[in-house]
Coordinates of C-alpha atoms and ligand atoms in Angstrom, one line a residue:
X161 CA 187.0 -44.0 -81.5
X162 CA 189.2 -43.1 -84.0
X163 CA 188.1 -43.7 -87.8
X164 CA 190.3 -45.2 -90.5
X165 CA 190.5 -41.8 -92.3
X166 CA 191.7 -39.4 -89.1
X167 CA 194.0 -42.4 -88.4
X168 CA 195.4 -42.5 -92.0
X169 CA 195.5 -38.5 -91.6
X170 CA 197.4 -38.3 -88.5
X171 CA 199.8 -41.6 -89.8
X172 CA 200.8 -39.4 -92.9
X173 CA 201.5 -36.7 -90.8
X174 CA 204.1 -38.8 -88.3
X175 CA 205.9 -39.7 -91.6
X176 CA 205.7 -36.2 -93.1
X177 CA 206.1 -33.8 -90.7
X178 CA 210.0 -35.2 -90.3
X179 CA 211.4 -34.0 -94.0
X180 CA 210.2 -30.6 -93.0
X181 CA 212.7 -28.6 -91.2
X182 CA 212.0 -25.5 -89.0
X183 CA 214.2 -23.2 -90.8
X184 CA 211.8 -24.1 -94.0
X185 CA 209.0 -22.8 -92.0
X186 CA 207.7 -18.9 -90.5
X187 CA 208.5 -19.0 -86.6
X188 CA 205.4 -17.0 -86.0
X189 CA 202.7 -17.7 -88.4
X190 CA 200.9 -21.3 -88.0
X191 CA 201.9 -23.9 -91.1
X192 CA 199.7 -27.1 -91.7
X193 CA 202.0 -29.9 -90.7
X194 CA 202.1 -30.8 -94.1
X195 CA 200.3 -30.3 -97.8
X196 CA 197.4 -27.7 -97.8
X197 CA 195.6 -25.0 -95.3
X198 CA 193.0 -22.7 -95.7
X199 CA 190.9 -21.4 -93.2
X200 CA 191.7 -20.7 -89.6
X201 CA 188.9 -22.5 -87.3
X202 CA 187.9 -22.8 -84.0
X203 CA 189.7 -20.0 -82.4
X204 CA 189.2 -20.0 -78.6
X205 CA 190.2 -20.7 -75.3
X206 CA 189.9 -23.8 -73.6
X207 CA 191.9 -25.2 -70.6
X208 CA 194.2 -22.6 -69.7
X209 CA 195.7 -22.5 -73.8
X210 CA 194.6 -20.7 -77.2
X211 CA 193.5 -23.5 -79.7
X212 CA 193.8 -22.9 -83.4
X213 CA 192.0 -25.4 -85.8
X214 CA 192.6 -25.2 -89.6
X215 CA 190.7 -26.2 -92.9
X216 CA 193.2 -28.6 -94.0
X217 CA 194.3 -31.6 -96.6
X218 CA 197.3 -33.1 -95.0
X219 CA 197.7 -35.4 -98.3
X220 CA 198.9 -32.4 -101.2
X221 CA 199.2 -28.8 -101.8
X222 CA 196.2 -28.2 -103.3
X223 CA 192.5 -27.8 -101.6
X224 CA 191.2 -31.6 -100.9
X225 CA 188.3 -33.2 -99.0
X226 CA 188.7 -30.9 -95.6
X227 CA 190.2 -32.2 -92.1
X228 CA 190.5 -30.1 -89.3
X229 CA 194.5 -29.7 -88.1
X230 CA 194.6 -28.6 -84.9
X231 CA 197.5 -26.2 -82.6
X232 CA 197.7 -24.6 -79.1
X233 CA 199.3 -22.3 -77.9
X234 CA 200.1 -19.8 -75.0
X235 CA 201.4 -16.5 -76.4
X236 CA 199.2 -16.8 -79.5
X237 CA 202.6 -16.9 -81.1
X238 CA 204.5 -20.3 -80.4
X239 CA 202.1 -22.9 -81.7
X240 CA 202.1 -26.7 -80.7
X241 CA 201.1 -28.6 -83.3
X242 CA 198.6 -31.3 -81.8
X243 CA 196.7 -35.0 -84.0
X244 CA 194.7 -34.0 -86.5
X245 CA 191.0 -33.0 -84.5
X246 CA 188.8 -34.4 -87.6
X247 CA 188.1 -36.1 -90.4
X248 CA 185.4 -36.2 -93.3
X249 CA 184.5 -39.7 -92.2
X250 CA 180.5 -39.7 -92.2
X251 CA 177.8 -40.0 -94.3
X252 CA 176.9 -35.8 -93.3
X253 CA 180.8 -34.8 -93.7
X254 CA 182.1 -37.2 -96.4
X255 CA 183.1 -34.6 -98.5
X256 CA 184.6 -32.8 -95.9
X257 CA 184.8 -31.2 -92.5
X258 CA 184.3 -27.1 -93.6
X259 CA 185.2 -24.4 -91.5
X260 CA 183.4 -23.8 -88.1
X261 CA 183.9 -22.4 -84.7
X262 CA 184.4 -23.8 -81.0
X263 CA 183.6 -23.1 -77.2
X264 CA 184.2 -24.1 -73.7
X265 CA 180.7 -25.8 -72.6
X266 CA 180.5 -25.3 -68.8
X267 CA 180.6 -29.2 -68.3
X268 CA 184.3 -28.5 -69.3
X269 CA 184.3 -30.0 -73.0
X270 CA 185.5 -28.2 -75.9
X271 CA 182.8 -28.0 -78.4
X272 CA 183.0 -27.7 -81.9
X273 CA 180.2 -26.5 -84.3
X274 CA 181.6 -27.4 -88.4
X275 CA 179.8 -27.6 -91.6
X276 CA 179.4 -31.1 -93.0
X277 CA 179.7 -31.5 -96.6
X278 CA 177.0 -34.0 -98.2
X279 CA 177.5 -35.5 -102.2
X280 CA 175.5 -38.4 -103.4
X281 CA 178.3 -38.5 -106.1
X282 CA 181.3 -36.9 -105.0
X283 CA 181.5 -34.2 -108.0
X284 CA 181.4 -30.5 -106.7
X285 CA 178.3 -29.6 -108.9
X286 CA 176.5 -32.7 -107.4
X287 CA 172.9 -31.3 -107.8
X288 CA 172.7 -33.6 -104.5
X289 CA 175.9 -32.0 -102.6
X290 CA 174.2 -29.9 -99.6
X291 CA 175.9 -28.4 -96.8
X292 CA 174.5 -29.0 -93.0
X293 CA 175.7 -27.7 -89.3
X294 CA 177.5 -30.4 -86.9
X295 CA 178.8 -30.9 -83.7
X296 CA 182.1 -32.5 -82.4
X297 CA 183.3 -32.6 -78.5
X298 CA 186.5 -33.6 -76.9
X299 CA 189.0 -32.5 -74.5
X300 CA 191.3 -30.7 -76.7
X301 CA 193.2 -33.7 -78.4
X302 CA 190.6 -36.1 -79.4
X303 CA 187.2 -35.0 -80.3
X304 CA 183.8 -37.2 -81.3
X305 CA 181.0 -36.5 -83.6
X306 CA 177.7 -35.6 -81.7
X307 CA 175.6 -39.0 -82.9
X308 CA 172.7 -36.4 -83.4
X309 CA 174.7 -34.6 -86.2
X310 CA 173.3 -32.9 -88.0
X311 CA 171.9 -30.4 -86.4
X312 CA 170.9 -27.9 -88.4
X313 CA 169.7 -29.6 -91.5
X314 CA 168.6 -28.8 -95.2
X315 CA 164.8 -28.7 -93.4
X316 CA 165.5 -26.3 -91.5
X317 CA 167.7 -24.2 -94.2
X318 CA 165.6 -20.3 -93.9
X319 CA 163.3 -19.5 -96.6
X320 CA 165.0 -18.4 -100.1
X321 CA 168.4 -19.7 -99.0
X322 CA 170.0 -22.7 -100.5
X323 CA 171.1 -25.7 -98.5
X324 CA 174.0 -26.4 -101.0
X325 CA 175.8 -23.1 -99.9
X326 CA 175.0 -22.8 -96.4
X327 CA 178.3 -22.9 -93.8
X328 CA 180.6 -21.8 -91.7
X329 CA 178.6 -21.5 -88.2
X330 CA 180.2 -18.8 -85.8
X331 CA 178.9 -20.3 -82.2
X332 CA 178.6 -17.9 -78.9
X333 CA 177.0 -18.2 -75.9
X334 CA 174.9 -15.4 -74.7
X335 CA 174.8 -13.6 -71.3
X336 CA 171.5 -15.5 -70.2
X337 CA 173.1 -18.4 -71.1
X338 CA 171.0 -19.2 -74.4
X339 CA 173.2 -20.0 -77.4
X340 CA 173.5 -18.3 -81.0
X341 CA 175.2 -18.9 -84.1
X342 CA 175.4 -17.1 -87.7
X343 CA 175.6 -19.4 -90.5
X344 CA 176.2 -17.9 -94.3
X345 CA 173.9 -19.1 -96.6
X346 CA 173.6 -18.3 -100.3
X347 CA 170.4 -17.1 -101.7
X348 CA 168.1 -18.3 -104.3
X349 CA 169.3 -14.9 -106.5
X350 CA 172.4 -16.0 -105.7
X351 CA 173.8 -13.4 -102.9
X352 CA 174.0 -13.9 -99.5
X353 CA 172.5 -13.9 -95.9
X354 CA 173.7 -14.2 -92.6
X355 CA 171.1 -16.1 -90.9
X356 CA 171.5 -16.1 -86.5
X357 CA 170.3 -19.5 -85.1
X358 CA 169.4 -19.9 -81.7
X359 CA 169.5 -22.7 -78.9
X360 CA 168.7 -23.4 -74.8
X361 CA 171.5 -26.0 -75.2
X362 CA 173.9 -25.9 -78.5
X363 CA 172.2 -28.9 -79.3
X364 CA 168.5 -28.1 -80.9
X365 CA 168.5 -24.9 -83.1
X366 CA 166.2 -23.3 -84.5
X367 CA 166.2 -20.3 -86.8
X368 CA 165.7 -16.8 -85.2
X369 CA 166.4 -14.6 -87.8
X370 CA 169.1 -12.7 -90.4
X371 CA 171.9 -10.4 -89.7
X372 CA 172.5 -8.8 -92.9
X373 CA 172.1 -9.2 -96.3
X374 CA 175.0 -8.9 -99.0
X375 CA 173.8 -6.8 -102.6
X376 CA 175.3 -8.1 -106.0
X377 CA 178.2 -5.3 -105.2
X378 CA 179.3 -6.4 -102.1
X379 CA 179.6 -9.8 -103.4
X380 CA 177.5 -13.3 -104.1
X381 CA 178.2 -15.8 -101.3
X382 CA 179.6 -14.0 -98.3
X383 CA 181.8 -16.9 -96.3
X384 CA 182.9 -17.0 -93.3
X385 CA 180.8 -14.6 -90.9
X386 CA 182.1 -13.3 -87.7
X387 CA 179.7 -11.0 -84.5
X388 CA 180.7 -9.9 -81.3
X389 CA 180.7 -6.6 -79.4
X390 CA 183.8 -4.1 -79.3
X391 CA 184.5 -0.8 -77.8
X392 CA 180.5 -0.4 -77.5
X393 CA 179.6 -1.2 -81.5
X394 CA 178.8 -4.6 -83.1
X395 CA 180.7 -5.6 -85.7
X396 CA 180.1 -8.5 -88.2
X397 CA 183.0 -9.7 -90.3
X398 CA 182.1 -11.5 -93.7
X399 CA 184.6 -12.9 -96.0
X400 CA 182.5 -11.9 -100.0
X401 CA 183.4 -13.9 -102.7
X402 CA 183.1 -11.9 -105.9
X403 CA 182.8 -8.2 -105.0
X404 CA 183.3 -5.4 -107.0
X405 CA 186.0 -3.0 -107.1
X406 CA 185.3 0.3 -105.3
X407 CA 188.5 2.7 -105.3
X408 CA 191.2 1.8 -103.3
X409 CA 189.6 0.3 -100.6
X410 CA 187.9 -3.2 -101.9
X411 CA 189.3 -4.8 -105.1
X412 CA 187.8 -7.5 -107.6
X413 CA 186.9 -11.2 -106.3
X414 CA 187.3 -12.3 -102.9
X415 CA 187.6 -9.8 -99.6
X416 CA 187.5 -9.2 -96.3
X417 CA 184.4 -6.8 -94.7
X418 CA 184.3 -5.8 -91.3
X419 CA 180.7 -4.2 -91.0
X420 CA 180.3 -1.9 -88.1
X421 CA 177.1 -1.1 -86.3
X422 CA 174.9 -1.5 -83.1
X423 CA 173.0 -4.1 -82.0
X424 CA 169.3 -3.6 -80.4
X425 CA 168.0 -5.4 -77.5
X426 CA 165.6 -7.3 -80.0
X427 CA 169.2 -8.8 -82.2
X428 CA 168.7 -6.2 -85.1
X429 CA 172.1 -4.9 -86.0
X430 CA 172.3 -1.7 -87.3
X431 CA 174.5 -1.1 -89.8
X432 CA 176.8 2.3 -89.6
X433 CA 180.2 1.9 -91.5
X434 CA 181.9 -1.0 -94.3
X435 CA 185.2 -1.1 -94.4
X436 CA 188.0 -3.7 -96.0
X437 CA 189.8 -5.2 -93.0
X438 CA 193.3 -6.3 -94.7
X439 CA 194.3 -4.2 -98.0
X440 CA 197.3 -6.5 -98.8
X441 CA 197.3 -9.4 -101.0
X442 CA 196.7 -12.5 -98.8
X443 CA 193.9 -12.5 -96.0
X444 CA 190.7 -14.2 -96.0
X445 CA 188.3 -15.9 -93.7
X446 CA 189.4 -13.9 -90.6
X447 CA 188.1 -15.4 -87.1
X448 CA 188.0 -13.6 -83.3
X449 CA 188.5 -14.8 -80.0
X450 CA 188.3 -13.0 -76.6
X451 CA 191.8 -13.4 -74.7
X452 CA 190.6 -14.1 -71.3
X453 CA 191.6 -10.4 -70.4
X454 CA 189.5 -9.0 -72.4
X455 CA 191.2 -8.3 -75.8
X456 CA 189.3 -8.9 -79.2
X457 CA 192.5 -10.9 -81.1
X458 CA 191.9 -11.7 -85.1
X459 CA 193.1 -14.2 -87.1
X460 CA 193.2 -14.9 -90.8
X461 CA 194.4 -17.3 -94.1
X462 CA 197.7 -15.7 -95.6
X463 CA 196.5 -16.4 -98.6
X464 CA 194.2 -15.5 -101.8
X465 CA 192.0 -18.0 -102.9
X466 CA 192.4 -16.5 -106.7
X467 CA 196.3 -17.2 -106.1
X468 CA 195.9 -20.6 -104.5
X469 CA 196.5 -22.9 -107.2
X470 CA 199.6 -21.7 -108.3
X471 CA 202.1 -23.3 -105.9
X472 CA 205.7 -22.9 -106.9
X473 CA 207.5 -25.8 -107.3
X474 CA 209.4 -27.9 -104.1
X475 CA 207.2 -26.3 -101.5
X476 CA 206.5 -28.7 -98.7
X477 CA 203.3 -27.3 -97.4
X478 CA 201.1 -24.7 -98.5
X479 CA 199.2 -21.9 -97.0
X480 CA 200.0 -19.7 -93.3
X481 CA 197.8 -18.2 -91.0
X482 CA 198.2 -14.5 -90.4
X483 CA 200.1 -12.9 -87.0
X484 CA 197.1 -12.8 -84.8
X485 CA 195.8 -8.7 -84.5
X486 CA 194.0 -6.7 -81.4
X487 CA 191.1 -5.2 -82.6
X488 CA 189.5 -1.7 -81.5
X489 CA 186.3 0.1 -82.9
X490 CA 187.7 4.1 -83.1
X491 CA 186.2 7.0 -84.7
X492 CA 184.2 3.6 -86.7
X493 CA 186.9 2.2 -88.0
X494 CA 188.3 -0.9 -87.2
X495 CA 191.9 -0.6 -85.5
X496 CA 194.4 -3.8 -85.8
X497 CA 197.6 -4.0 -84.5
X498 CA 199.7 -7.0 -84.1
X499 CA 199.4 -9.1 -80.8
X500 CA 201.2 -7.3 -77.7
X501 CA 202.8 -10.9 -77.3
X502 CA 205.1 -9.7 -80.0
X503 CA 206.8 -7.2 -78.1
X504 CA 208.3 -10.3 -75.6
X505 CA 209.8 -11.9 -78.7
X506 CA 212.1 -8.5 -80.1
X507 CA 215.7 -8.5 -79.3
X508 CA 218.8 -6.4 -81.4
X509 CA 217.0 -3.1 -81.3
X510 CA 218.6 -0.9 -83.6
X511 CA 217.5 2.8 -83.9
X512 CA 218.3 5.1 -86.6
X513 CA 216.8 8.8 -85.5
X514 CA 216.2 11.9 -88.5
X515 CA 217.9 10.0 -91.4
X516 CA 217.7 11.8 -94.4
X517 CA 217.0 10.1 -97.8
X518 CA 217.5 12.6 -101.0
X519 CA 216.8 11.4 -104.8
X520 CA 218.8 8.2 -104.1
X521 CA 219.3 4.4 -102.6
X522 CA 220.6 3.9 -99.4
X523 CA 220.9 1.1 -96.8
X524 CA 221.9 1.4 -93.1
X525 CA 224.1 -0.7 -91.4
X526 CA 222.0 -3.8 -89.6
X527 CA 218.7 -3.0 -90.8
X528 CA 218.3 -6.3 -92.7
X529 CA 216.8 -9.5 -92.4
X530 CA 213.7 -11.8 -92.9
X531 CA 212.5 -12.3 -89.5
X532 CA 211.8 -8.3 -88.5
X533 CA 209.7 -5.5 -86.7
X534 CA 210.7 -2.7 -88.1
X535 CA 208.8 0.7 -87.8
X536 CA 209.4 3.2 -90.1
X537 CA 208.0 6.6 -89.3
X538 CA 208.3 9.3 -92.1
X539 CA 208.4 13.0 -91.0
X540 CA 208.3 15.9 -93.2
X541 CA 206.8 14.7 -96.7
X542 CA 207.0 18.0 -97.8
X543 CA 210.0 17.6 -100.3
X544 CA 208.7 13.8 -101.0
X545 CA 207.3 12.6 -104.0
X546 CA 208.2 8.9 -103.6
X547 CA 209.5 6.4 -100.5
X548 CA 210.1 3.0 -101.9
X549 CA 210.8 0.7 -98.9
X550 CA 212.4 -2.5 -100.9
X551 CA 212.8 -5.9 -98.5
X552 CA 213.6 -9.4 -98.8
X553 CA 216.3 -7.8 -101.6
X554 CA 219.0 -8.9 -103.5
X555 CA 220.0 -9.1 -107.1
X556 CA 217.3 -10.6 -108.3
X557 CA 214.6 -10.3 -105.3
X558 CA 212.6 -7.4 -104.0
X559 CA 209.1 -7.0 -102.4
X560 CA 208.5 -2.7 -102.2
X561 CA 206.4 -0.6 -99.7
X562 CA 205.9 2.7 -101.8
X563 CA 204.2 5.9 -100.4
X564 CA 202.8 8.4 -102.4
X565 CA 202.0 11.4 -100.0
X566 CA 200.6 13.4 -103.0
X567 CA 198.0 10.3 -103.4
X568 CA 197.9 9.4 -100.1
X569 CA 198.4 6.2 -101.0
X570 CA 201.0 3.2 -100.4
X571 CA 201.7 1.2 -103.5
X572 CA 202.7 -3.1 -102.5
X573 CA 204.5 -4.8 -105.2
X574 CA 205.5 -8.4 -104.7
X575 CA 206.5 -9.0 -108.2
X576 CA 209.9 -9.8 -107.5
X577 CA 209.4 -12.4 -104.7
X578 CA 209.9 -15.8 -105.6
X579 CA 206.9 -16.2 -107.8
X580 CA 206.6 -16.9 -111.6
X581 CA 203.0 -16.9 -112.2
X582 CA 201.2 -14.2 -114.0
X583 CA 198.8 -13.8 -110.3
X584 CA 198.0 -10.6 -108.4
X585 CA 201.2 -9.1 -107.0
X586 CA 200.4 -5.6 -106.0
X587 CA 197.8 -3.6 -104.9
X588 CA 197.1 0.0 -103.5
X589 CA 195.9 1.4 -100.5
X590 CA 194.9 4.4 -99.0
X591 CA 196.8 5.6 -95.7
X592 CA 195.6 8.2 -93.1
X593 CA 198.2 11.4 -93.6
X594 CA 196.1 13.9 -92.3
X595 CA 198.7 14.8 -88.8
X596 CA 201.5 15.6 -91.3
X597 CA 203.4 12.0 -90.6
X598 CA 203.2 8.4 -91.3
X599 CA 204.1 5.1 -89.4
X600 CA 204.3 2.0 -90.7
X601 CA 205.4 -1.2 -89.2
X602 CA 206.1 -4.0 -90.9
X603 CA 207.0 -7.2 -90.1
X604 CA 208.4 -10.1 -91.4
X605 CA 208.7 -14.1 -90.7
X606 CA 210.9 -15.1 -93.5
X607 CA 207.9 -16.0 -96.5
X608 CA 205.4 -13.4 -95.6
X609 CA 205.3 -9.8 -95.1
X610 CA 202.4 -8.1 -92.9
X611 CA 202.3 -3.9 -92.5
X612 CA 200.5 -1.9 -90.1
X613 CA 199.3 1.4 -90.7
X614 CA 198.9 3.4 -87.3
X615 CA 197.3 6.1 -88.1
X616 CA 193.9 4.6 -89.8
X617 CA 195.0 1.1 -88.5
X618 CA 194.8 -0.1 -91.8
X619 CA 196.9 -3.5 -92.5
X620 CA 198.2 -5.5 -95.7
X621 CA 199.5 -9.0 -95.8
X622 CA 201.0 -10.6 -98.6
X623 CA 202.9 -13.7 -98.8
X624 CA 206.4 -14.0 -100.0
X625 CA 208.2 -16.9 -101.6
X626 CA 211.3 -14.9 -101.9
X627 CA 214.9 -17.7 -100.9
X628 CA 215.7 -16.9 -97.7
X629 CA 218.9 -15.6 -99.0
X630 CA 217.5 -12.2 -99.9
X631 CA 218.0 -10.7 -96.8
X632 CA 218.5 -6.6 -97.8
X633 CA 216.7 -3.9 -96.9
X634 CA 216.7 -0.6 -98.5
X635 CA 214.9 3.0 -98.5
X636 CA 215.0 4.5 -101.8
X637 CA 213.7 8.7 -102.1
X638 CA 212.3 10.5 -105.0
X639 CA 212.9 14.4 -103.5
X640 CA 213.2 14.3 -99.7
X641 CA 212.3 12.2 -97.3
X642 CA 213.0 12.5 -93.3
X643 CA 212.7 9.1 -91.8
X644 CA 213.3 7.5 -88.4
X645 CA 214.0 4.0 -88.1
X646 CA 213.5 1.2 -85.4
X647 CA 213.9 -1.9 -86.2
X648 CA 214.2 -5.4 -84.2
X649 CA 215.4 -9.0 -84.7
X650 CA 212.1 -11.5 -84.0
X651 CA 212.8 -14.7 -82.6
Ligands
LIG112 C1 186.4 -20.1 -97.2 C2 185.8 -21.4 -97.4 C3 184.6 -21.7 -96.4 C4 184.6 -23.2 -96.4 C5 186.0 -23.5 -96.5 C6 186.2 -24.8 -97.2 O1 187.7 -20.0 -97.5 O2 185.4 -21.5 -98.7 O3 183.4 -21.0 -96.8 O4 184.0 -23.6 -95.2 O5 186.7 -22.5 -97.1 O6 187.6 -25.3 -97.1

C-alpha cells in the first residue's frame, strides 16, 4: 500500500525530474531527483544490482521532513534512479525517515533498518521529539513498514543515553547467522556512544553492549557509525558533530573518523589508530558495502552540513553523493581509491612525460575540462617551493591544488568557484612525501572536485559550483617543478 505522502513524493518527482536536464547534472556522482539530499543510505547488494538510498526532501533545497530516494546500479557508477522507497507517513516516522542501513534476508527481501523520527508537536526542540529503530521490506522498488515498528524503542534506549538523539542503525548479519546493529546515541553529558544491538531474527533486539565512546574533543553526537572487518583490523567509521581542531588532520565542527582497531572474540574492539577519512571540504556520513567480490567500497554526502544552507541561486537540486572509494587497512591507515569501475569509463588519454614548470604559468595543449582523471605525479621537488594546480579556470573562475613540499602539505582553495557566501572554501592537508615524489589524482564530474593522494591514501572532496564554462586547467611553479601528466576524458 502506498501512503498519500510517498504518493505525493513520487507525483512531484514525475513532474520535476523533466525541467532538469542531464547536462545540469554530475554523470558520476548520484543527484536527488529533485530539491534536497543528505545522507547516502542503505548501501548494499540485492538481486544481482548495487542499491543506493538517500536522506532526501524531494519538495526544496533545503533539509525537510526526510524520505528515502532510492537508485541502482551496476558499475557503482551509472545510477538508475528508482520511486521514492519511503515516506515519514507514521505515527513513529512522522517527522521523518532518518538515515539507516539495508540487507538481503535469506527469504530474498531487501530489508531496511531506518530511524523514525517521533514529535508530539512538530518543533525540533519538542521536549517530546524521540528517535526509535524501524524496519521496512520490499523487493527493491516498493517497500512496507514492519507493523511491529518500532523495534528498538525509547525503553530499551541503554542506560545514560538519550532517546531523543539516538539513530542511524548500521545492520549486519553475523557468520552464525545472529544479527547486529550499532546505533549512535547521544549521552546524558552530551557526547556520544556507539551502542551494538543484537538479534536471532532482525526482528527482536536487545542491547548487547557499546563500541566506543566519543570524549568532548572528538566531538558531541557522533552520527552515522559504520563496523566491519578489513585487511585483518576492525574499523568503525563515525561521522562527530562538533570536534575540535587538531593540526591539519581534523578541523572545527563536523568530520569524518575512521577508527582502526581489532575486534576480540567476545565484540570488544580495540582501538589502535584515528584518523580523518576525507580532508577536503564536503564529505560526511560515509557508508560501506562489500562488492560481491570481496571489495570494501565507501560512499559519502558531498557536502558540509556547516555549508548547507547557503544554496546559490537557480540550482535545481541540492547535494551529491561522493564517487564510491575501495578501501584497504595498510601500515593502519585507511587507503581509498576511487572505484576500479572508473578505469572502463576513461577515453582521450593524453600523456605529457618530464614537463618542466619554472617560476611561471603554463597550460598544455588538451589538458582541460570538467569531466576528468587526471594524475599528476611531481618528481624532483628539490627546486620547488610552490605547485599551484588551478582547474575549472577562466577569467573569473578557479578552484587550486597547492603543494608545499617544505610543509608537506597541499593547500585547497575553492574561493573562486561559483560561490558568494562568506562559507568554508579551503582547507589544508598533510600528504605523505617521504619517497621523494608525489601523485595526485584528481577527478572531476563538472560541480565537484575529488583528489586522491597515493602515497598516504589520503582524499579531499569539495564541491564546485563553478559555470560549466570554465573549462582551463593550468600548472603554475614557484622555483622548479618536474611533473608528469596523464590525464583522461570521463564519460
Ligand atoms: C547526518 C544526519 C543523521 C540523520 C540524518 C537526518 O547527516 O544528521 O544523523 O539520520 O542526517 O537527515
Amino acid at each position: 500500500m502506498i501512503s498519500k505522502q510517498l504518493q505525493r513524493a513520487r507525483d512531484y518527482e514525475a513532474e520535476r525530474i523533466p525541467e532538469i536536464g542531464n547536462e545540469e547534472r554530475p554523470v558520476f556522482h548520484l543527484t536527488g531527483g529533485c530539491g534536497w539530499i543528505n545522507d547516502p543510505n542503505g548501501f548494499s547488494f540485492f538481486r544481482g544490482a548495487y542499491h543506493l538510498f538517500y536522506q532526501y526532501h524531494p519538495f526544496s533545497n533545503v533539509w525537510g521532513p526526510m524520505h528515502w530516494g532510492h537508485a541502482k546500479s551496476t558499475d557503482l557508477l551509472h545510477w538508475e534512479r528508482l520511486p521514492v522507497a519511503m515516506a515519514p507517513d507514521t505515527s513513529y516516522d512522522g517527522e521523518g525517515c532518518f538515515s539507516g542501513s539495508a540487507l538481503e534476508m535469506p527469504d530474498g527481501r531487501q530489508l531496511l533498518m531506518y530511524t523514525g523520527v517521533h514529535s508530539e508537536s512538530g518543533d525540533a526542540d519538542d521536549p517530546g521529539r524521540y528517535q526509535t529503530q524501524c524496519l521496512a521490506w520490499g523487493d527493491g522498488i516498493n517497500y512496507e513498514k514492519y507493523e511491529g515498528n518500532p523495534v528498538i524503542f525509547p525503553e530499551t534506549v541503554p542506560g545514560g543515553c538519550v532517546a531523543s538523539d539516538f539513530r542511524d542503525p548500521r545492520l549486519w548479519r553475523e557468520a552464525d547467522g545472529t544479527y547486529r546493529c550499532v546505533v549512535a546515541a547521544m549521552t546524558e553529558k552530551r557526547t556520544s556512544r556507539i551502542v551494538c544491538f543484537r538479534s536471532e531474527d532482525a526482528f527482536h533486539w536487545e542491547y548487547e553492549g557499546d563500541i566506543a565512546e566519543s570524549t568532548k574533543k572528538l566531538g558531541g553526537m557522533w552520527e552515522c557509525p559504520d563496523y566491519f572487518a578489513l585487511d585483518g583490523r576492525q574499523v568503525l567509521c563515525v561521522s562527530p558533530m562538533a570536534m575540535m581542531p587538531e593540526g591539519r588532520e581534523y578541523h572545527a565542527g563536523h568530520n569524518t573518523l575512521a577508527i582502526i582497531g581489532t575486534r576480540d572474540p567476545d565484540g570488544t574492539f580495540r582501538q589502535e589508530a584515528m584518523q580523518q577519512i576525507d580532508n577536503g571540504i564536503d564529505f560526511y556520513a560515509p557508508q560501506t558495502l562489500e562488492t560481491p567480490d570481496g571489495r570494501r567500497v565507501m560512499i559519502g554526502w558531498m557536502q558540509a552540513w556547516s555549508n548547507s544552507k547557503f544554496v546559490p541561486p537557480g540550482v535545481k537540486y541540492f547535494g551529491q553523493l561522493s564517487l564510491p572509494r575501495e578501501l584497504h587497512v595498510k601500515n593502519g591507515r585507511l587507503m581509498q581509491e576511487p572505484v576500479r569501475e572508473l578505469l572502463a569509463c576513461r577515453s582521450g588519454q593524453i600523456i605529457r612525460k618530464d614537463e618542466t614548470v619554472k617560476n611561471g604559468t603554463v597550460s598544455f595543449s588538451g589538458i582541460e575540462g570538467r569531466l576528468i582523471d587526471m594524475t599528476v605525479t611531481v618528481r624532483d621537488f628539490s627546486e620547488l617551493k610552490k605547485l599551484d594546480i588551478f582547474v575549472a579556470a577562466d577569467e573569473t573562475y578557479h578552484t587550486s591544488v597547492s603543494f608545499i613540499p617544505k610543509r608537506k602539505m597541499l593547500r585547497l582553495d575553492r574561493n573562486y568557484s561559483g560561490y558568494f557566501y562568506d562559507i568554508v572554501h579551503s582547507r589544508d592537508m598533510d600528504v605523505e612525501t617521504d619517497g621523494g615524489m608525489l601523485t595526485l589524482r584528481l577527478i572531476m564530474d563538472r560541480y565537484s572536485l575529488e583528489i586522491f593522494e597515493t602515497g598516504g591514501g589520503r582524499c579531499a572532496t569539495m564541491s564546485l559550483f563553478t559555470p560549466l564554462s570554465a573549462q582551463g586547467i593550468f600548472f603554475r611553479a614557484e622555483g622548479t617543478a618536474h611533473i608528469d601528466i596523464e590525464k583522461y576524458i570521463l564519460q
